[in-house]
PDB file of C-alpha atoms in Angstrom:
ATOM      1  CA  UNK A   9     171.922 126.647  45.091  1.00 48.00           C
ATOM      2  CA  UNK A  10     170.269 123.305  45.847  1.00 61.00           C
ATOM      3  CA  UNK A  11     172.737 120.397  45.536  1.00 69.00           C
ATOM      4  CA  UNK A  12     174.973 122.600  43.396  1.00 70.00           C
ATOM      5  CA  UNK A  13     172.303 123.502  40.844  1.00 72.00           C
ATOM      6  CA  UNK A  14     171.715 127.246  40.195  1.00 73.00           C
ATOM      7  CA  UNK A  15     168.131 128.340  41.006  1.00 74.00           C
ATOM      8  CA  UNK A  16     167.586 129.406  37.403  1.00 74.00           C
ATOM      9  CA  UNK A  17     168.262 125.855  36.225  1.00 75.00           C
ATOM     10  CA  UNK A  18     165.603 124.351  38.473  1.00 75.00           C
ATOM     11  CA  UNK A  19     162.653 125.580  36.401  1.00 81.00           C
ATOM     12  CA  UNK A  20     162.717 122.287  34.514  1.00 83.00           C
ATOM     13  CA  UNK A  21     164.105 118.854  35.360  1.00 82.00           C
ATOM     14  CA  UNK A  22     164.857 115.881  33.119  1.00 81.00           C
ATOM     15  CA  UNK A  23     164.398 112.441  34.675  1.00 81.00           C
ATOM     16  CA  UNK A  24     165.706 109.085  33.495  1.00 80.00           C
ATOM     17  CA  UNK A  25     163.093 106.370  34.086  1.00 82.00           C
ATOM     18  CA  UNK A  26     163.234 102.599  33.403  1.00 81.00           C
ATOM     19  CA  UNK A  27     159.834 102.237  31.708  1.00 85.00           C
ATOM     20  CA  UNK A  28     156.843 104.142  30.330  1.00 86.00           C
ATOM     21  CA  UNK A  29     154.878 103.172  33.453  1.00 86.00           C
ATOM     22  CA  UNK A  30     157.241 105.170  35.658  1.00 85.00           C
ATOM     23  CA  UNK A  31     156.910 108.429  33.731  1.00 84.00           C
ATOM     24  CA  UNK A  32     155.907 111.434  35.848  1.00 77.00           C
ATOM     25  CA  UNK A  33     153.394 113.907  34.447  1.00 79.00           C
ATOM     26  CA  UNK A  34     154.376 116.991  36.415  1.00 83.00           C
ATOM     27  CA  UNK A  35     154.882 120.641  35.496  1.00 84.00           C
ATOM     28  CA  UNK A  36     158.506 121.298  34.604  1.00 84.00           C
ATOM     29  CA  UNK A  37     159.417 117.601  34.560  1.00 86.00           C
ATOM     30  CA  UNK A  38     160.371 115.705  31.400  1.00 85.00           C
ATOM     31  CA  UNK A  39     160.776 111.929  31.675  1.00 85.00           C
ATOM     32  CA  UNK A  40     163.101 109.974  29.388  1.00 79.00           C
ATOM     33  CA  UNK A  41     162.639 106.203  29.155  1.00 80.00           C
ATOM     34  CA  UNK A  42     165.870 104.188  29.207  1.00 74.00           C
ATOM     35  CA  UNK A  43     165.266 100.446  29.032  1.00 73.00           C
ATOM     36  CA  UNK A  44     168.903  99.412  28.627  1.00 70.00           C
ATOM     37  CA  UNK A  45     171.409  98.484  31.311  1.00 73.00           C
ATOM     38  CA  UNK A  46     173.298 101.326  32.967  1.00 75.00           C
ATOM     39  CA  UNK A  47     176.848 100.335  33.859  1.00 76.00           C
ATOM     40  CA  UNK A  48     177.775 100.235  37.543  1.00 76.00           C
ATOM     41  CA  UNK A  49     179.044 103.629  38.688  1.00 83.00           C
ATOM     42  CA  UNK A  50     177.214 105.538  35.959  1.00 87.00           C
ATOM     43  CA  UNK A  51     174.800 107.046  38.486  1.00 87.00           C
ATOM     44  CA  UNK A  52     176.100 108.971  41.490  1.00 88.00           C
ATOM     45  CA  UNK A  53     174.075 109.488  44.674  1.00 87.00           C
ATOM     46  CA  UNK A  54     173.915 113.163  45.699  1.00 83.00           C
ATOM     47  CA  UNK A  55     171.061 112.936  48.203  1.00 81.00           C
ATOM     48  CA  UNK A  56     168.399 110.573  49.596  1.00 82.00           C
ATOM     49  CA  UNK A  57     166.801 108.939  46.559  1.00 76.00           C
ATOM     50  CA  UNK A  58     168.516 111.385  44.164  1.00 80.00           C
ATOM     51  CA  UNK A  59     171.097 110.243  41.624  1.00 83.00           C
ATOM     52  CA  UNK A  60     172.786 112.065  38.742  1.00 86.00           C
ATOM     53  CA  UNK A  61     174.614 110.793  35.677  1.00 87.00           C
ATOM     54  CA  UNK A  62     178.392 110.633  36.113  1.00 92.00           C
ATOM     55  CA  UNK A  63     180.669 112.442  33.642  1.00 95.00           C
ATOM     56  CA  UNK A  64     180.999 109.408  31.330  1.00 94.00           C
ATOM     57  CA  UNK A  65     177.257 108.859  30.969  1.00 91.00           C
ATOM     58  CA  UNK A  66     176.710 112.611  30.617  1.00 92.00           C
ATOM     59  CA  UNK A  67     179.313 112.724  27.834  1.00 95.00           C
ATOM     60  CA  UNK A  68     177.618 109.859  25.998  1.00 93.00           C
ATOM     61  CA  UNK A  69     174.149 111.382  26.362  1.00 89.00           C
ATOM     62  CA  UNK A  70     175.479 114.713  25.049  1.00 93.00           C
ATOM     63  CA  UNK A  71     175.985 113.070  21.648  1.00 94.00           C
ATOM     64  CA  UNK A  72     172.196 112.970  21.238  1.00 89.00           C
ATOM     65  CA  UNK A  73     171.849 116.763  21.370  1.00 90.00           C
ATOM     66  CA  UNK A  74     175.162 118.413  20.440  1.00 95.00           C
ATOM     67  CA  UNK A  75     176.572 118.771  16.961  1.00 96.00           C
ATOM     68  CA  UNK A  76     179.820 116.982  16.101  1.00 97.00           C
ATOM     69  CA  UNK A  77     181.945 120.134  16.568  1.00 97.00           C
ATOM     70  CA  UNK A  78     180.177 121.033  19.828  1.00 97.00           C
ATOM     71  CA  UNK A  79     180.810 117.507  21.052  1.00 97.00           C
ATOM     72  CA  UNK A  80     184.562 117.739  20.370  1.00 97.00           C
ATOM     73  CA  UNK A  81     184.645 121.060  22.234  1.00 97.00           C
ATOM     74  CA  UNK A  82     182.749 119.577  25.202  1.00 97.00           C
ATOM     75  CA  UNK A  83     184.951 116.485  25.388  1.00 98.00           C
ATOM     76  CA  UNK A  84     188.052 118.698  25.211  1.00 97.00           C
ATOM     77  CA  UNK A  85     186.745 120.706  28.171  1.00 96.00           C
ATOM     78  CA  UNK A  86     186.001 117.740  30.431  1.00 97.00           C
ATOM     79  CA  UNK A  87     189.372 116.185  29.504  1.00 97.00           C
ATOM     80  CA  UNK A  88     191.062 119.565  30.010  1.00 96.00           C
ATOM     81  CA  UNK A  89     192.249 121.555  33.022  1.00 95.00           C
ATOM     82  CA  UNK A  90     189.528 124.214  32.988  1.00 94.00           C
ATOM     83  CA  UNK A  91     185.764 124.601  33.079  1.00 93.00           C
ATOM     84  CA  UNK A  92     183.369 127.193  31.740  1.00 89.00           C
ATOM     85  CA  UNK A  93     181.246 129.105  34.278  1.00 85.00           C
ATOM     86  CA  UNK A  94     177.521 128.615  34.782  1.00 78.00           C
ATOM     87  CA  UNK A  95     177.150 132.394  34.538  1.00 79.00           C
ATOM     88  CA  UNK A  96     178.280 133.546  31.058  1.00 78.00           C
ATOM     89  CA  UNK A  97     179.501 136.842  32.548  1.00 84.00           C
ATOM     90  CA  UNK A  98     182.090 135.024  34.681  1.00 86.00           C
ATOM     91  CA  UNK A  99     185.488 133.810  33.519  1.00 89.00           C
ATOM     92  CA  UNK A 100     186.527 130.185  33.196  1.00 90.00           C
ATOM     93  CA  UNK A 101     188.400 128.616  36.092  1.00 91.00           C
ATOM     94  CA  UNK A 102     191.119 126.014  36.397  1.00 92.00           C
ATOM     95  CA  UNK A 103     190.437 122.528  37.789  1.00 94.00           C
ATOM     96  CA  UNK A 104     191.836 119.013  37.267  1.00 95.00           C
ATOM     97  CA  UNK A 105     190.491 117.029  34.274  1.00 96.00           C
ATOM     98  CA  UNK A 106     187.176 115.302  35.010  1.00 96.00           C
ATOM     99  CA  UNK A 107     187.956 112.271  32.847  1.00 97.00           C
ATOM    100  CA  UNK A 108     190.294 111.090  30.099  1.00 97.00           C
ATOM    101  CA  UNK A 109     190.061 109.956  26.497  1.00 97.00           C
ATOM    102  CA  UNK A 110     190.955 106.384  27.484  1.00 97.00           C
ATOM    103  CA  UNK A 111     188.250 106.348  30.165  1.00 96.00           C
ATOM    104  CA  UNK A 112     185.600 107.731  27.817  1.00 96.00           C
ATOM    105  CA  UNK A 113     186.583 105.350  25.016  1.00 95.00           C
ATOM    106  CA  UNK A 114     186.210 102.310  27.262  1.00 94.00           C
ATOM    107  CA  UNK A 115     182.838 103.514  28.538  1.00 92.00           C
ATOM    108  CA  UNK A 116     181.478 104.350  25.076  1.00 92.00           C
ATOM    109  CA  UNK A 117     182.487 100.898  23.823  1.00 90.00           C
ATOM    110  CA  UNK A 118     180.744  99.208  26.756  1.00 86.00           C
ATOM    111  CA  UNK A 119     177.517 101.171  26.198  1.00 83.00           C
ATOM    112  CA  UNK A 120     177.449 101.174  22.390  1.00 75.00           C
ATOM    113  CA  UNK A 121     174.599  98.662  22.128  1.00 70.00           C
ATOM    114  CA  UNK A 122     172.145 100.483  24.385  1.00 68.00           C
ATOM    115  CA  UNK A 123     172.718 104.228  23.937  1.00 73.00           C
ATOM    116  CA  UNK A 124     171.764 106.324  20.952  1.00 77.00           C
ATOM    117  CA  UNK A 125     174.564 108.566  19.683  1.00 84.00           C
ATOM    118  CA  UNK A 126     177.461 106.295  20.666  1.00 88.00           C
ATOM    119  CA  UNK A 127     178.809 106.211  17.108  1.00 91.00           C
ATOM    120  CA  UNK A 128     178.998 110.014  16.932  1.00 94.00           C
ATOM    121  CA  UNK A 129     180.515 110.099  20.429  1.00 95.00           C
ATOM    122  CA  UNK A 130     183.314 107.715  19.451  1.00 95.00           C
ATOM    123  CA  UNK A 131     184.049 109.715  16.287  1.00 95.00           C
ATOM    124  CA  UNK A 132     184.214 112.996  18.250  1.00 97.00           C
ATOM    125  CA  UNK A 133     186.641 111.368  20.666  1.00 97.00           C
ATOM    126  CA  UNK A 134     189.082 110.758  17.784  1.00 96.00           C
ATOM    127  CA  UNK A 135     189.476 114.524  17.420  1.00 97.00           C
ATOM    128  CA  UNK A 136     189.548 115.312  21.151  1.00 97.00           C
ATOM    129  CA  UNK A 137     192.813 116.279  22.847  1.00 96.00           C
ATOM    130  CA  UNK A 138     193.616 116.339  26.580  1.00 95.00           C
ATOM    131  CA  UNK A 139     195.062 118.724  29.198  1.00 93.00           C
ATOM    132  CA  UNK A 140     194.287 122.034  27.499  1.00 93.00           C
ATOM    133  CA  UNK A 141     194.164 124.963  29.915  1.00 91.00           C
ATOM    134  CA  UNK A 142     191.702 127.461  28.426  1.00 91.00           C
ATOM    135  CA  UNK A 143     188.740 127.701  26.033  1.00 92.00           C
ATOM    136  CA  UNK A 144     190.789 129.589  23.428  1.00 91.00           C
ATOM    137  CA  UNK A 145     193.590 127.042  23.593  1.00 93.00           C
ATOM    138  CA  UNK A 146     190.917 124.447  22.839  1.00 95.00           C
ATOM    139  CA  UNK A 147     189.649 126.562  19.928  1.00 94.00           C
ATOM    140  CA  UNK A 148     193.177 126.731  18.491  1.00 94.00           C
ATOM    141  CA  UNK A 149     193.700 122.970  18.767  1.00 96.00           C
ATOM    142  CA  UNK A 150     190.296 122.244  17.224  1.00 96.00           C
ATOM    143  CA  UNK A 151     191.127 124.438  14.222  1.00 95.00           C
ATOM    144  CA  UNK A 152     194.284 122.389  13.711  1.00 96.00           C
ATOM    145  CA  UNK A 153     192.881 118.906  14.393  1.00 97.00           C
ATOM    146  CA  UNK A 154     189.298 118.855  13.047  1.00 97.00           C
ATOM    147  CA  UNK A 155     188.767 117.387   9.569  1.00 96.00           C
ATOM    148  CA  UNK A 156     188.651 119.771   6.636  1.00 95.00           C
ATOM    149  CA  UNK A 157     184.968 118.991   6.192  1.00 95.00           C
ATOM    150  CA  UNK A 158     184.396 120.628   9.598  1.00 95.00           C
ATOM    151  CA  UNK A 159     186.627 123.666   8.915  1.00 93.00           C
ATOM    152  CA  UNK A 160     189.859 122.314  10.427  1.00 95.00           C
ATOM    153  CA  UNK A 161     193.277 121.474   8.980  1.00 95.00           C
ATOM    154  CA  UNK A 162     193.092 117.756   9.712  1.00 95.00           C
ATOM    155  CA  UNK A 163     196.410 117.523  11.603  1.00 95.00           C
ATOM    156  CA  UNK A 164     195.582 114.236  13.325  1.00 93.00           C
ATOM    157  CA  UNK A 165     199.108 113.660  14.735  1.00 95.00           C
ATOM    158  CA  UNK A 166     198.951 116.865  16.795  1.00 95.00           C
ATOM    159  CA  UNK A 167     199.850 116.376  20.482  1.00 95.00           C
ATOM    160  CA  UNK A 168     198.752 118.645  23.314  1.00 94.00           C
ATOM    161  CA  UNK A 169     200.605 119.431  26.550  1.00 92.00           C
ATOM    162  CA  UNK A 170     203.631 117.719  24.993  1.00 94.00           C
ATOM    163  CA  UNK A 171     206.869 117.817  27.012  1.00 95.00           C
ATOM    164  CA  UNK A 172     210.182 118.554  25.311  1.00 94.00           C
ATOM    165  CA  UNK A 173     213.410 118.412  27.340  1.00 96.00           C
ATOM    166  CA  UNK A 174     216.074 121.033  26.650  1.00 95.00           C
ATOM    167  CA  UNK A 175     219.299 119.353  25.438  1.00 95.00           C
ATOM    168  CA  UNK A 176     222.771 120.567  26.557  1.00 94.00           C
ATOM    169  CA  UNK A 177     223.344 122.435  23.288  1.00 95.00           C
ATOM    170  CA  UNK A 178     220.404 124.766  24.021  1.00 94.00           C
ATOM    171  CA  UNK A 179     220.618 125.105  27.814  1.00 92.00           C
ATOM    172  CA  UNK A 180     222.575 128.380  27.650  1.00 93.00           C
ATOM    173  CA  UNK A 181     219.608 130.026  25.904  1.00 93.00           C
ATOM    174  CA  UNK A 182     216.932 129.439  28.546  1.00 91.00           C
ATOM    175  CA  UNK A 183     216.398 129.112  32.273  1.00 88.00           C
ATOM    176  CA  UNK A 184     214.026 126.206  31.623  1.00 90.00           C
ATOM    177  CA  UNK A 185     215.011 122.525  31.688  1.00 93.00           C
ATOM    178  CA  UNK A 186     211.969 121.513  29.642  1.00 94.00           C
ATOM    179  CA  UNK A 187     209.023 123.017  27.781  1.00 93.00           C
ATOM    180  CA  UNK A 188     205.377 122.014  27.503  1.00 92.00           C
ATOM    181  CA  UNK A 189     203.881 122.669  24.073  1.00 93.00           C
ATOM    182  CA  UNK A 190     200.258 123.765  23.786  1.00 92.00           C
ATOM    183  CA  UNK A 191     200.066 121.931  20.470  1.00 94.00           C
ATOM    184  CA  UNK A 192     203.015 120.071  18.966  1.00 96.00           C
ATOM    185  CA  UNK A 193     203.215 118.711  15.439  1.00 95.00           C
ATOM    186  CA  UNK A 194     205.999 116.091  15.219  1.00 94.00           C
ATOM    187  CA  UNK A 195     206.539 116.246  11.474  1.00 90.00           C
ATOM    188  CA  UNK A 196     207.491 118.916  10.673  1.00 91.00           C
ATOM    189  CA  UNK A 197     208.546 119.957  14.184  1.00 94.00           C
ATOM    190  CA  UNK A 198     206.223 122.875  14.991  1.00 96.00           C
ATOM    191  CA  UNK A 199     205.139 124.149  18.401  1.00 95.00           C
ATOM    192  CA  UNK A 200     201.851 126.070  18.223  1.00 94.00           C
ATOM    193  CA  UNK A 201     201.479 128.319  21.274  1.00 91.00           C
ATOM    194  CA  UNK A 202     198.365 130.237  22.293  1.00 89.00           C
ATOM    195  CA  UNK A 203     199.353 133.617  23.791  1.00 83.00           C
ATOM    196  CA  UNK A 204     196.681 135.045  26.080  1.00 74.00           C
ATOM    197  CA  UNK A 205     196.818 138.161  28.286  1.00 67.00           C
ATOM    198  CA  UNK A 206     199.650 136.886  30.507  1.00 70.00           C
ATOM    199  CA  UNK A 207     202.018 136.934  27.538  1.00 60.00           C
ATOM    200  CA  UNK A 208     201.712 140.751  27.417  1.00 67.00           C
ATOM    201  CA  UNK A 209     203.758 140.889  30.633  1.00 68.00           C
ATOM    202  CA  UNK A 210     207.359 141.988  30.039  1.00 67.00           C
ATOM    203  CA  UNK A 211     208.858 139.163  32.106  1.00 73.00           C
ATOM    204  CA  UNK A 212     206.737 136.578  30.310  1.00 70.00           C
ATOM    205  CA  UNK A 213     207.739 138.079  26.959  1.00 75.00           C
ATOM    206  CA  UNK A 214     211.399 137.518  27.879  1.00 78.00           C
ATOM    207  CA  UNK A 215     210.658 133.874  28.731  1.00 79.00           C
ATOM    208  CA  UNK A 216     208.796 133.502  25.433  1.00 83.00           C
ATOM    209  CA  UNK A 217     211.837 134.839  23.540  1.00 88.00           C
ATOM    210  CA  UNK A 218     214.076 132.369  25.349  1.00 90.00           C
ATOM    211  CA  UNK A 219     211.735 129.581  24.314  1.00 90.00           C
ATOM    212  CA  UNK A 220     211.784 130.583  20.656  1.00 91.00           C
ATOM    213  CA  UNK A 221     215.594 130.787  20.580  1.00 93.00           C
ATOM    214  CA  UNK A 222     216.112 127.474  22.395  1.00 94.00           C
ATOM    215  CA  UNK A 223     213.524 125.712  20.260  1.00 93.00           C
ATOM    216  CA  UNK A 224     215.176 127.024  17.092  1.00 94.00           C
ATOM    217  CA  UNK A 225     218.489 125.441  18.115  1.00 95.00           C
ATOM    218  CA  UNK A 226     216.570 122.224  18.776  1.00 95.00           C
ATOM    219  CA  UNK A 227     215.138 122.318  15.241  1.00 95.00           C
ATOM    220  CA  UNK A 228     211.609 123.225  16.352  1.00 95.00           C
ATOM    221  CA  UNK A 229     209.692 126.190  14.943  1.00 95.00           C
ATOM    222  CA  UNK A 230     207.459 128.123  17.357  1.00 93.00           C
ATOM    223  CA  UNK A 231     204.285 129.686  15.965  1.00 92.00           C
ATOM    224  CA  UNK A 232     202.548 131.998  18.453  1.00 89.00           C
ATOM    225  CA  UNK A 233     198.818 132.511  17.946  1.00 89.00           C
ATOM    226  CA  UNK A 234     197.592 135.602  19.800  1.00 83.00           C
ATOM    227  CA  UNK A 235     194.132 136.254  21.096  1.00 74.00           C
TER     228      UNK A 235
END
């Protein structure tokens, strides 16, 4: 891999150039003219004379090519704690979030006058949620949050990675002092949990039962969505 790019992705390169005069007519090279101002920090140096778009600029540019639903999925991934592999045969891996909704919102607002697709990007951000830990957890949350016109349930108040402390009246039912909800709906109080392979483990199943019982005492209904 050259500078982190898989060999198979080097067959073609897209370049950002400041004017039509600086276009390069080379095999495998596509030049894109950008005459607007690029905010400081939007381009990151990765080698002598080589810069790449940072995650905020990449996210904004993605609005020009991705559909609205694809854009929400992409923003959820870069604001989440996982990333999809370059090789589709590999599994996803965990990593810290690359950015946040607040950071993207501020950047999109600052670049709205000079970048095509900023309106769609800002709308997709309204349906993006943070700190999800897997692609299928993201799929679950998108089904709950997306507007009905896009196939979702339109539950805009849904919170992800929401912490709930266990009160004294429920502490005898669980070894946990607090829970993190994959997707929590405040009214009515519902905790949507995505159960992947690890929940097939007997020990994990016991912990899941404790959670359900403690949450019930706390007035919260747990709905487990299995793979």
